[in-house]
XYZ file of N, CA, C and O in Angstrom:
480
model
N -12.534 -6.086 1.450
C -11.239 -5.514 1.159
C -10.187 -6.175 2.040
O -10.483 -6.593 3.147
N -8.984 -6.213 1.524
C -7.886 -6.681 2.355
C -6.683 -5.779 2.136
O -6.556 -5.094 1.118
N -5.830 -5.754 3.146
C -4.622 -4.932 3.133
C -3.437 -5.874 3.274
O -3.460 -6.792 4.089
N -2.420 -5.649 2.455
C -1.229 -6.475 2.544
C 0.005 -5.612 2.355
O -0.066 -4.505 1.810
N 1.122 -6.106 2.839
C 2.387 -5.422 2.631
C 2.883 -5.697 1.223
O 2.727 -6.796 0.709
N 3.499 -4.696 0.624
C 4.105 -4.884 -0.688
C 5.400 -5.669 -0.491
O 6.246 -5.305 0.313
N 5.562 -6.744 -1.236
C 6.749 -7.601 -1.112
C 8.018 -6.878 -1.558
O 9.105 -7.192 -1.114
N 7.875 -5.917 -2.444
C 8.997 -5.130 -2.938
C 8.703 -3.649 -2.685
O 8.408 -2.892 -3.615
N 8.765 -3.217 -1.426
C 8.323 -1.870 -1.050
C 9.227 -0.755 -1.569
O 10.418 -0.946 -1.779
N 8.619 0.408 -1.760
C 9.358 1.626 -2.084
C 9.767 2.353 -0.812
O 10.645 3.202 -0.856
N 9.096 2.053 0.300
C 9.400 2.663 1.593
C 8.875 1.739 2.679
O 7.996 0.902 2.431
N 9.411 1.879 3.876
C 8.903 1.103 5.011
C 7.415 1.411 5.185
O 7.004 2.568 5.122
N 6.612 0.383 5.362
C 5.177 0.551 5.540
C 4.375 0.556 4.250
O 3.159 0.743 4.291
N 5.003 0.333 3.113
C 4.320 0.336 1.808
C 3.243 -0.754 1.792
O 3.543 -1.930 1.853
N 2.002 -0.322 1.728
C 0.853 -1.229 1.749
C 0.162 -1.279 0.396
O 0.311 -0.371 -0.423
N -0.642 -2.328 0.221
C -1.559 -2.413 -0.907
C -2.944 -2.748 -0.359
O -3.071 -3.543 0.573
N -3.936 -2.119 -0.921
C -5.329 -2.342 -0.535
C -6.052 -2.875 -1.768
O -5.983 -2.277 -2.844
N -6.729 -4.014 -1.606
C -7.376 -4.656 -2.748
C -8.743 -5.210 -2.347
O -8.940 -5.633 -1.211
N -9.663 -5.227 -3.299
C -10.961 -5.848 -3.025
C -10.850 -7.367 -3.133
O -9.985 -7.888 -3.832
N -11.722 -8.055 -2.431
C -11.796 -9.507 -2.604
C -12.348 -9.847 -3.990
O -11.963 -10.833 -4.595
N -13.228 -8.980 -4.490
C -13.814 -9.195 -5.817
C -12.719 -9.120 -6.875
O -11.841 -8.259 -6.817
N -12.792 -10.002 -7.822
C -11.831 -10.027 -8.926
C -12.295 -9.002 -9.958
O -13.295 -9.218 -10.653
N -11.591 -7.867 -10.021
C -11.979 -6.799 -10.933
C -10.731 -6.108 -11.460
O -9.767 -5.899 -10.724
N -10.752 -5.753 -12.727
C -9.605 -5.083 -13.336
C -9.737 -3.564 -13.304
O -8.734 -2.862 -13.299
N -10.935 -3.061 -13.270
C -11.197 -1.622 -13.349
C -12.110 -1.191 -12.201
O -12.912 -1.979 -11.706
N -11.995 0.064 -11.816
C -12.839 0.578 -10.743
C -14.322 0.439 -11.079
O -15.128 0.107 -10.206
N -14.697 0.671 -12.332
C -16.114 0.580 -12.692
C -16.613 -0.870 -12.722
O -17.811 -1.099 -12.842
N -15.705 -1.839 -12.582
C -16.129 -3.241 -12.467
C -16.617 -3.573 -11.055
O -17.258 -4.601 -10.860
N -16.277 -2.715 -10.094
C -16.733 -2.919 -8.712
C -18.104 -2.279 -8.531
O -18.386 -1.224 -9.115
N -18.930 -2.880 -7.688
C -20.209 -2.239 -7.394
C -19.972 -1.065 -6.441
O -18.883 -0.890 -5.898
N -20.992 -0.247 -6.265
C -20.865 0.977 -5.471
C -20.428 0.689 -4.032
O -19.619 1.429 -3.468
N -20.945 -0.379 -3.438
C -20.566 -0.720 -2.062
C -19.090 -1.078 -1.975
O -18.393 -0.679 -1.035
N -18.593 -1.829 -2.939
C -17.175 -2.216 -2.931
C -16.280 -0.996 -3.136
O -15.239 -0.876 -2.485
N -16.673 -0.072 -4.005
C -15.883 1.152 -4.202
C -15.862 1.983 -2.933
O -14.825 2.532 -2.550
N -16.982 2.049 -2.263
C -17.062 2.791 -1.002
C -16.188 2.145 0.067
O -15.464 2.826 0.801
N -16.250 0.831 0.161
C -15.428 0.113 1.130
C -13.945 0.270 0.809
O -13.118 0.416 1.712
N -13.599 0.268 -0.467
C -12.218 0.463 -0.882
C -11.700 1.815 -0.402
O -10.618 1.921 0.171
N -12.478 2.864 -0.598
C -12.067 4.200 -0.161
C -11.950 4.266 1.357
O -11.003 4.867 1.891
N -12.870 3.628 2.066
C -12.803 3.622 3.528
C -11.536 2.907 4.009
O -10.847 3.388 4.919
N -11.205 1.782 3.394
C -10.002 1.038 3.788
C -8.734 1.822 3.435
O -7.763 1.804 4.193
N -8.748 2.538 2.314
C -7.614 3.398 1.977
C -7.429 4.486 3.025
O -6.302 4.768 3.454
N -8.516 5.103 3.440
C -8.453 6.159 4.460
C -7.945 5.601 5.782
O -7.106 6.229 6.455
N -8.425 4.426 6.186
C -7.943 3.801 7.423
C -6.465 3.469 7.327
O -5.707 3.679 8.277
N -6.042 2.958 6.192
C -4.629 2.614 5.997
C -3.757 3.854 6.080
O -2.686 3.838 6.709
N -4.206 4.940 5.466
C -3.466 6.198 5.525
C -3.344 6.685 6.970
O -2.264 7.087 7.407
N -4.434 6.626 7.696
C -4.439 7.064 9.096
C -3.475 6.224 9.933
O -2.710 6.749 10.750
N -3.483 4.923 9.733
C -2.599 4.027 10.481
C -1.136 4.300 10.146
O -0.281 4.370 11.034
N -0.827 4.471 8.876
C 0.562 4.746 8.486
C 1.043 6.081 9.053
O 2.176 6.185 9.538
N 0.196 7.109 9.003
C 0.578 8.406 9.552
C 0.852 8.308 11.049
O 1.827 8.862 11.552
N 0.005 7.568 11.774
C 0.180 7.425 13.220
C 1.380 6.553 13.570
O 2.108 6.836 14.521
N 1.596 5.491 12.818
C 2.648 4.530 13.136
C 4.034 5.000 12.711
O 5.003 4.804 13.429
N 4.123 5.627 11.541
C 5.415 6.002 10.979
C 5.712 7.502 11.032
O 6.804 7.922 10.657
N 4.768 8.310 11.493
C 4.950 9.761 11.540
C 5.460 10.285 10.196
O 6.349 11.130 10.138
N 4.897 9.751 9.115
C 5.311 10.183 7.775
C 4.781 11.593 7.513
O 3.799 12.022 8.092
N 5.481 12.292 6.634
C 5.122 13.674 6.305
C 4.122 13.752 5.151
O 3.556 14.802 4.891
N 3.941 12.645 4.467
C 3.017 12.590 3.348
C 2.813 11.154 2.925
O 3.426 10.231 3.480
N 1.948 10.951 1.956
C 1.660 9.617 1.434
C 1.490 9.693 -0.075
O 0.948 10.667 -0.590
N 1.934 8.681 -0.766
C 1.557 8.479 -2.155
C 0.479 7.408 -2.145
O 0.653 6.357 -1.527
N -0.643 7.684 -2.786
C -1.734 6.719 -2.921
C -2.053 6.632 -4.407
O -2.309 7.656 -5.041
N -2.010 5.412 -4.947
C -2.300 5.293 -6.362
C -2.475 3.867 -6.812
O -2.206 2.925 -6.072
N -2.949 3.739 -8.043
C -3.192 2.425 -8.637
C -2.702 2.430 -10.075
O -2.774 3.449 -10.760
N -2.201 1.302 -10.509
C -1.857 1.069 -11.906
C -2.949 0.163 -12.459
O -2.969 -1.022 -12.157
N -3.841 0.716 -13.229
C -4.990 -0.041 -13.735
C -4.730 -0.468 -15.171
O -4.709 0.359 -16.078
N -4.499 -1.755 -15.363
C -4.228 -2.300 -16.688
C -2.741 -2.493 -16.925
O -1.901 -1.812 -16.355
N -2.440 -3.457 -17.765
C -1.046 -3.814 -18.060
C -0.253 -2.627 -18.594
O 0.890 -2.399 -18.203
N -0.843 -1.844 -19.500
C -0.144 -0.705 -20.086
C 0.208 0.353 -19.045
O 1.148 1.118 -19.219
N -0.534 0.377 -17.946
C -0.279 1.335 -16.870
C 0.726 0.805 -15.853
O 1.046 1.490 -14.887
N 1.202 -0.417 -16.060
C 2.204 -0.980 -15.163
C 1.665 -1.931 -14.115
O 2.384 -2.311 -13.196
N 0.414 -2.333 -14.233
C -0.173 -3.240 -13.245
C 0.509 -4.604 -13.305
O 0.572 -5.231 -14.358
N 1.012 -5.050 -12.160
C 1.609 -6.384 -12.077
C 0.548 -7.469 -12.126
O 0.782 -8.565 -12.626
N -0.615 -7.167 -11.578
C -1.769 -8.064 -11.633
C -2.860 -7.327 -12.399
O -3.741 -6.720 -11.808
N -2.782 -7.356 -13.693
C -3.651 -6.530 -14.535
C -5.131 -6.843 -14.369
O -5.971 -5.985 -14.610
N -5.469 -8.045 -13.953
C -6.877 -8.424 -13.821
C -7.411 -8.303 -12.397
O -8.521 -8.732 -12.118
N -6.600 -7.743 -11.483
C -7.052 -7.572 -10.096
C -6.527 -6.240 -9.572
O -5.359 -6.122 -9.216
N -7.412 -5.249 -9.565
C -6.976 -3.913 -9.169
C -6.569 -3.872 -7.701
O -7.059 -4.652 -6.879
N -5.645 -2.981 -7.404
C -5.210 -2.733 -6.038
C -4.593 -1.346 -5.983
O -4.133 -0.822 -6.994
N -4.628 -0.745 -4.811
C -4.047 0.576 -4.588
C -2.810 0.441 -3.713
O -2.771 -0.375 -2.792
N -1.828 1.264 -4.003
C -0.622 1.345 -3.188
C -0.765 2.535 -2.243
O -1.279 3.587 -2.636
N -0.310 2.374 -1.008
C -0.262 3.454 -0.032
C 1.175 3.458 0.495
O 1.602 2.511 1.152
N 1.914 4.517 0.156
C 3.342 4.565 0.441
C 3.661 5.764 1.329
O 3.450 6.911 0.917
N 4.173 5.524 2.542
C 4.595 6.632 3.405
C 5.758 7.392 2.769
O 6.621 6.791 2.133
N 5.779 8.725 2.957
C 6.852 9.550 2.392
C 7.342 10.559 3.428
O 6.580 11.018 4.278
N 8.601 10.899 3.323
C 9.252 11.890 4.172
C 10.061 12.822 3.284
O 10.567 12.402 2.230
N 10.223 14.061 3.687
C 11.035 15.005 2.924
C 12.436 14.446 2.760
O 13.053 13.993 3.731
N 12.929 14.445 1.531
C 14.286 13.976 1.259
C 14.466 12.477 1.291
O 15.590 11.989 1.359
N 13.380 11.698 1.233
C 13.513 10.240 1.365
C 13.996 9.551 0.089
O 14.364 8.395 0.117
N 13.997 10.238 -1.027
C 14.508 9.642 -2.259
C 15.935 10.143 -2.456
O 16.169 11.325 -2.622
N 16.881 9.217 -2.406
C 18.280 9.605 -2.542
C 18.864 9.042 -3.833
O 18.149 8.489 -4.658
N 20.143 9.160 -4.000
C 20.784 8.718 -5.235
C 20.649 7.227 -5.465
O 20.649 6.778 -6.608
N 20.524 6.431 -4.414
C 20.396 4.980 -4.586
C 19.162 4.654 -5.434
O 19.200 3.821 -6.321
N 18.059 5.329 -5.154
C 16.820 5.084 -5.890
C 16.819 5.804 -7.232
O 16.467 5.221 -8.254
N 17.205 7.076 -7.234
C 17.072 7.867 -8.451
C 18.136 7.576 -9.500
O 17.864 7.661 -10.688
N 19.344 7.217 -9.086
C 20.416 6.950 -10.046
C 20.763 5.466 -10.109
O 20.897 4.896 -11.179
N 20.902 4.841 -8.964
C 21.336 3.447 -8.904
C 20.245 2.432 -9.141
O 20.514 1.247 -9.264
N 18.980 2.893 -9.219
C 17.834 2.004 -9.403
C 17.805 0.882 -8.365
O 17.487 -0.261 -8.656
N 18.165 1.240 -7.130
C 18.185 0.307 -6.003
C 17.329 0.901 -4.895
O 17.438 2.084 -4.580
N 16.497 0.093 -4.288
C 15.690 0.544 -3.158
C 16.393 0.200 -1.853
O 16.867 -0.922 -1.680
N 16.418 1.165 -0.961
C 16.992 0.944 0.361
C 15.861 1.121 1.370
O 15.328 2.213 1.524
N 15.468 0.036 1.994
C 14.379 0.060 2.967
C 14.992 -0.153 4.349
O 15.630 -1.183 4.585
N 14.799 0.789 5.274
C 15.474 0.704 6.565
C 14.904 -0.325 7.537
O 15.478 -0.566 8.585
N 13.779 -0.930 7.173
C 13.114 -1.867 8.074
C 12.780 -3.150 7.325
O 12.208 -3.099 6.235
N 13.086 -4.296 7.929
C 12.744 -5.582 7.329
C 11.224 -5.726 7.275
O 10.501 -5.266 8.170
N 10.711 -6.376 6.258
C 9.269 -6.504 6.063
C 8.585 -7.196 7.251
O 7.466 -6.859 7.613
N 9.256 -8.115 7.905
C 8.652 -8.780 9.074
C 8.508 -7.809 10.241
O 7.532 -7.884 10.990
N 9.441 -6.895 10.391
C 9.328 -5.890 11.457
C 8.207 -4.918 11.123
O 7.465 -4.490 12.006
N 8.075 -4.568 9.855
C 6.975 -3.710 9.414
C 5.640 -4.371 9.731
O 4.725 -3.739 10.263
N 5.518 -5.654 9.435
C 4.296 -6.410 9.730
C 3.982 -6.355 11.227
O 2.863 -6.031 11.620
N 4.981 -6.648 12.048
C 4.785 -6.639 13.504
C 4.374 -5.260 14.012
O 3.579 -5.141 14.941
N 4.897 -4.232 13.386
C 4.609 -2.865 13.813
C 3.186 -2.438 13.431
O 2.522 -1.718 14.178
N 2.710 -2.870 12.274
C 1.396 -2.447 11.793
C 0.243 -3.351 12.225
O -0.906 -2.917 12.293
N 0.532 -4.609 12.524
C -0.531 -5.566 12.843
C -1.472 -5.100 13.959
O -2.692 -5.190 13.797
N -0.984 -4.591 15.081
C -1.925 -4.188 16.136
C -2.925 -3.123 15.678
O -4.100 -3.189 16.041
N -2.485 -2.186 14.874
C -3.397 -1.131 14.408
C -4.462 -1.694 13.480
O -5.644 -1.339 13.580
N -4.071 -2.576 12.575
C -5.046 -3.161 11.655
C -5.945 -4.164 12.375
O -7.126 -4.289 12.038
N -5.429 -4.874 13.362
C -6.256 -5.799 14.129
C -7.366 -5.059 14.860
O -8.460 -5.584 15.058
N -7.105 -3.812 15.235
C -8.084 -3.003 15.937
C -9.203 -2.452 15.056
O -10.155 -1.898 15.554
N -9.100 -2.623 13.746
C -10.128 -2.098 12.853
C -11.475 -2.775 13.051
O -12.508 -2.172 12.812
N -11.464 -4.018 13.506
C -12.720 -4.728 13.736
C -13.566 -4.058 14.807
O -14.782 -4.176 14.818
N -12.919 -3.292 15.692
C -13.632 -2.626 16.775
C -14.235 -1.303 16.333
O -15.014 -0.705 17.051
N -13.880 -0.821 15.130
C -14.376 0.490 14.670
C -15.759 0.390 14.087
O -16.178 -0.482 13.461
């Protein structure tokens, strides 16, 4: 599994978790890969909660083109930190995302926590 920052985030810290295996559907992954995927999602959630003090998380996947998958042949999950009142008129009416942190700063902030996963 690998974790990457979303290039077009909905919120600061918006991550994606994906298997190395090329698979379009969850049932295309073997049991070990599905288990590892869930473990990496849980670790990512824990890191985001600790790093960003978010009040909640959205975790989800768009599986298949009809579901909105940008990479329809390679499944991935989104993990998005959320706070009460974080969706304002810019997003809901103006269809514009306002992210308070540059993606490079987000990377620098999260890297130490993810680098430490090898020790777990």
